[in-house]
Amino acid sequence: PWERGVVCKPRRGQASIRVSLADSVATAGRQCRALLAAPVALLRGDDEAGSPSVLLQEELRGREWVVDSVSRDGEHKVVALWRYSKASLNGAPFVNLCDELRPANDADDEALMEYARRVLDALGVRWGPAHLEIKRPASGPVLVEANVGRWNGVDFKLLADACLGYNAYEATLDAFTDRRRWEALPATPPPALGGAGRLVKLVS
């Protein structure tokens, strides 16, 4: 067995569906063959259905965070920080228990957001929403996924409105249509939220 595992996942998946953890070459081979035999497509008609592929990633220790952003002509604003809570349950290594909305109130949070901005610049993102999933090991932030051009896939609007006073949907509209409202939008979440908020997932 390897000292550190390898994450095997669909290239165009969502919600950790069919994401597995391999601790040896043999296990990774079985998991990859299973994914290739029955590919996961995020959207109907996705090219992944006709040309399946598997993404392998180094297993990273540390909490997983989400940086949700909206960009206007290359200016990136972080509209939400989320902290994931995941566990190994029911034979699955990455079961999402909750998404916790977080303030931006220390140097680690600033480093995370600056890393996200650099990722957006490196990818050439200039307009619209992005949903970045980032691990925070002791060595510093590491990108796990970059979902560019789409919002966070969870039902976040009411929670964001209550805790932040704004949300990524309206921020995206403002980026494209209302410069005054865009300029009034904070560049980062506040150091204290208007309330505590979690999106909790029920696990059988």
Short mmCIF file of C-alpha atoms in Angstrom, two decimals:
data_model
loop_
_atom_site.label_atom_id
_atom_site.label_comp_id
_atom_site.label_asym_id
_atom_site.label_seq_id
_atom_site.Cartn_x
_atom_site.Cartn_y
_atom_site.Cartn_z
CA PRO A 1 0.00 0.00 0.00
CA TRP A 2 1.02 3.61 -0.64
CA GLU A 3 1.83 5.88 2.30
CA ARG A 4 -0.53 8.46 0.78
CA GLY A 5 -3.46 7.54 -1.43
CA VAL A 6 -4.65 8.65 -4.85
CA VAL A 7 -8.11 10.09 -5.43
CA CYS A 8 -9.87 8.63 -8.49
CA LYS A 9 -12.76 10.72 -9.80
CA PRO A 10 -14.82 11.49 -12.89
CA ARG A 11 -13.45 14.44 -14.85
CA ARG A 12 -16.93 16.03 -15.04
CA GLY A 13 -18.57 14.86 -11.83
CA GLN A 14 -20.40 16.55 -8.98
CA ALA A 15 -21.13 16.16 -5.27
CA SER A 16 -18.34 13.55 -4.78
CA ILE A 17 -20.43 10.98 -6.69
CA ARG A 18 -18.23 7.95 -7.49
CA VAL A 19 -15.12 9.62 -6.10
CA SER A 20 -12.91 6.97 -4.53
CA LEU A 21 -9.61 6.67 -2.70
CA ALA A 22 -6.98 4.12 -3.75
CA ASP A 23 -4.08 2.99 -1.59
CA SER A 24 -2.33 0.79 -4.20
CA VAL A 25 -1.81 0.45 -7.94
CA ALA A 26 -4.19 -2.52 -8.07
CA THR A 27 -6.98 -0.64 -6.29
CA ALA A 28 -6.51 2.43 -8.47
CA GLY A 29 -6.70 0.24 -11.57
CA ARG A 30 -10.00 -1.31 -10.48
CA GLN A 31 -11.50 2.08 -9.66
CA CYS A 32 -10.39 3.61 -12.95
CA ARG A 33 -11.77 0.71 -14.98
CA ALA A 34 -15.11 1.01 -13.18
CA LEU A 35 -15.32 4.73 -13.99
CA LEU A 36 -14.38 4.19 -17.63
CA ALA A 37 -16.98 1.43 -17.99
CA ALA A 38 -19.81 3.65 -16.71
CA PRO A 39 -18.82 7.32 -17.19
CA VAL A 40 -20.43 10.11 -15.22
CA ALA A 41 -21.79 13.05 -17.21
CA LEU A 42 -22.56 16.31 -15.45
CA LEU A 43 -24.95 17.40 -18.19
CA ARG A 44 -27.08 15.49 -20.68
CA GLY A 45 -25.12 15.27 -23.92
CA ASP A 46 -21.82 16.01 -22.17
CA ASP A 47 -18.82 14.96 -24.26
CA GLU A 48 -17.69 12.83 -21.30
CA ALA A 49 -20.38 10.28 -22.17
CA GLY A 50 -18.77 9.65 -25.56
CA SER A 51 -15.13 9.93 -24.49
CA PRO A 52 -14.83 8.85 -20.85
CA SER A 53 -11.81 9.80 -18.79
CA VAL A 54 -10.63 9.57 -15.20
CA LEU A 55 -8.88 12.21 -13.13
CA LEU A 56 -6.24 11.11 -10.60
CA GLN A 57 -5.21 13.45 -7.81
CA GLU A 58 -2.84 13.23 -4.87
CA GLU A 59 -4.59 12.68 -1.57
CA LEU A 60 -4.30 15.92 0.38
CA ARG A 61 -4.63 16.18 4.15
CA GLY A 62 -6.44 19.10 5.68
CA ARG A 63 -9.85 20.75 5.52
CA GLU A 64 -11.51 21.45 2.21
CA TRP A 65 -12.79 24.95 1.49
CA VAL A 66 -14.80 26.60 -1.25
CA VAL A 67 -14.15 30.06 -2.63
CA ASP A 68 -17.13 31.34 -4.60
CA SER A 69 -16.27 34.34 -6.75
CA VAL A 70 -17.68 36.66 -9.38
CA SER A 71 -15.50 38.55 -11.86
CA ARG A 72 -16.03 41.70 -13.89
CA ASP A 73 -13.47 42.52 -16.56
CA GLY A 74 -10.70 40.74 -14.64
CA GLU A 75 -11.62 42.11 -11.19
CA HIS A 76 -12.36 39.16 -8.90
CA LYS A 77 -14.59 39.48 -5.85
CA VAL A 78 -14.99 36.66 -3.33
CA VAL A 79 -18.71 36.45 -2.60
CA ALA A 80 -18.62 33.50 -0.18
CA LEU A 81 -16.27 31.25 1.77
CA TRP A 82 -17.50 27.77 2.68
CA ARG A 83 -15.85 25.10 4.82
CA TYR A 84 -16.72 21.49 4.01
CA SER A 85 -17.15 18.78 6.61
CA LYS A 86 -16.62 15.32 5.11
CA ALA A 87 -16.27 11.83 6.53
CA SER A 88 -15.82 8.22 5.45
CA LEU A 89 -19.25 6.56 5.79
CA ASN A 90 -21.13 3.60 4.32
CA GLY A 91 -18.09 2.45 2.37
CA ALA A 92 -17.61 5.82 0.67
CA PRO A 93 -14.46 7.83 1.50
CA PHE A 94 -15.82 11.35 0.91
CA VAL A 95 -19.35 11.84 2.25
CA ASN A 96 -20.31 15.49 2.57
CA LEU A 97 -21.89 16.21 5.94
CA CYS A 98 -22.31 19.98 5.71
CA ASP A 99 -21.20 23.18 4.03
CA GLU A 100 -20.56 25.93 6.57
CA LEU A 101 -20.60 29.57 5.52
CA ARG A 102 -17.56 31.30 7.00
CA PRO A 103 -16.35 34.87 7.59
CA ALA A 104 -13.01 36.14 6.29
CA ASN A 105 -11.27 37.21 9.46
CA ASP A 106 -7.63 36.11 9.58
CA ALA A 107 -4.41 35.83 7.59
CA ASP A 108 -5.16 32.23 6.55
CA ASP A 109 -8.45 33.32 5.02
CA GLU A 110 -6.74 36.15 3.16
CA ALA A 111 -4.09 33.73 1.85
CA LEU A 112 -6.85 31.39 0.67
CA MET A 113 -8.66 34.18 -1.18
CA GLU A 114 -5.46 35.52 -2.73
CA TYR A 115 -4.63 32.00 -3.92
CA ALA A 116 -8.09 31.78 -5.49
CA ARG A 117 -7.57 35.09 -7.29
CA ARG A 118 -4.27 33.83 -8.69
CA VAL A 119 -5.98 30.66 -9.91
CA LEU A 120 -8.64 32.73 -11.70
CA ASP A 121 -5.94 34.86 -13.32
CA ALA A 122 -3.98 31.78 -14.39
CA LEU A 123 -7.11 30.31 -15.99
CA GLY A 124 -7.81 33.54 -17.84
CA VAL A 125 -11.13 34.16 -16.08
CA ARG A 126 -12.36 37.71 -16.65
CA TRP A 127 -16.16 37.58 -16.37
CA GLY A 128 -18.79 35.67 -14.44
CA PRO A 129 -19.01 33.24 -11.53
CA ALA A 130 -16.58 30.56 -10.40
CA HIS A 131 -16.70 27.87 -7.74
CA LEU A 132 -13.22 26.81 -6.57
CA GLU A 133 -12.67 23.86 -4.23
CA ILE A 134 -9.38 24.19 -2.38
CA LYS A 135 -7.64 22.08 0.24
CA ARG A 136 -5.67 23.72 3.02
CA PRO A 137 -2.81 21.38 4.05
CA ALA A 138 -0.04 22.67 6.26
CA SER A 139 2.04 23.62 3.20
CA GLY A 140 -0.62 26.07 1.95
CA PRO A 141 -3.68 26.12 -0.33
CA VAL A 142 -3.92 23.58 -3.17
CA LEU A 143 -6.58 23.63 -5.90
CA VAL A 144 -8.83 20.55 -6.08
CA GLU A 145 -11.42 21.70 -8.62
CA ALA A 146 -12.15 24.83 -10.63
CA ASN A 147 -15.76 25.12 -11.77
CA VAL A 148 -15.62 28.20 -13.97
CA GLY A 149 -18.70 29.82 -15.43
CA ARG A 150 -21.14 28.28 -12.98
CA TRP A 151 -22.29 28.88 -9.45
CA ASN A 152 -22.02 26.73 -6.37
CA GLY A 153 -24.29 23.74 -6.91
CA VAL A 154 -26.02 23.91 -3.51
CA ASP A 155 -29.11 25.95 -2.62
CA PHE A 156 -27.17 28.83 -1.08
CA LYS A 157 -29.17 31.98 -1.87
CA LEU A 158 -31.31 32.35 1.28
CA LEU A 159 -28.41 31.48 3.56
CA ALA A 160 -26.07 33.91 1.81
CA ASP A 161 -28.66 36.69 1.92
CA ALA A 162 -29.21 36.16 5.66
CA CYS A 163 -25.54 35.88 6.64
CA LEU A 164 -23.83 38.12 4.08
CA GLY A 165 -26.50 40.46 2.77
CA TYR A 166 -25.83 39.49 -0.87
CA ASN A 167 -25.47 36.38 -3.04
CA ALA A 168 -23.54 35.16 -6.06
CA TYR A 169 -26.55 35.15 -8.42
CA GLU A 170 -27.27 38.85 -8.00
CA ALA A 171 -23.56 39.69 -7.92
CA THR A 172 -23.19 38.06 -11.34
CA LEU A 173 -26.06 40.09 -12.76
CA ASP A 174 -24.51 43.24 -11.33
CA ALA A 175 -21.12 42.36 -12.86
CA PHE A 176 -22.67 42.30 -16.32
CA THR A 177 -25.35 44.97 -16.07
CA ASP A 178 -24.85 47.44 -13.21
CA ARG A 179 -21.41 48.90 -12.58
CA ARG A 180 -22.60 51.03 -9.65
CA ARG A 181 -23.97 48.03 -7.76
CA TRP A 182 -20.87 46.02 -8.65
CA GLU A 183 -18.57 48.68 -7.20
CA ALA A 184 -20.64 48.70 -3.99
CA LEU A 185 -20.21 44.93 -3.59
CA PRO A 186 -17.53 44.03 -0.99
CA ALA A 187 -14.38 42.44 -2.38
CA THR A 188 -14.41 39.75 0.35
CA PRO A 189 -16.84 38.37 2.92
CA PRO A 190 -17.02 40.35 6.20
CA PRO A 191 -14.97 39.47 9.30
CA ALA A 192 -18.22 38.62 11.11
CA LEU A 193 -21.35 37.17 9.53
CA GLY A 194 -24.88 38.33 10.20
CA GLY A 195 -25.67 34.86 11.53
CA ALA A 196 -24.42 31.27 11.62
CA GLY A 197 -25.33 29.16 8.62
CA ARG A 198 -24.79 25.58 7.48
CA LEU A 199 -26.24 23.51 4.68
CA VAL A 200 -26.56 20.10 6.35
CA LYS A 201 -26.78 16.89 4.32
CA LEU A 202 -28.78 13.95 5.64
CA VAL A 203 -26.82 10.67 5.48
CA SER A 204 -28.66 7.35 5.73
#
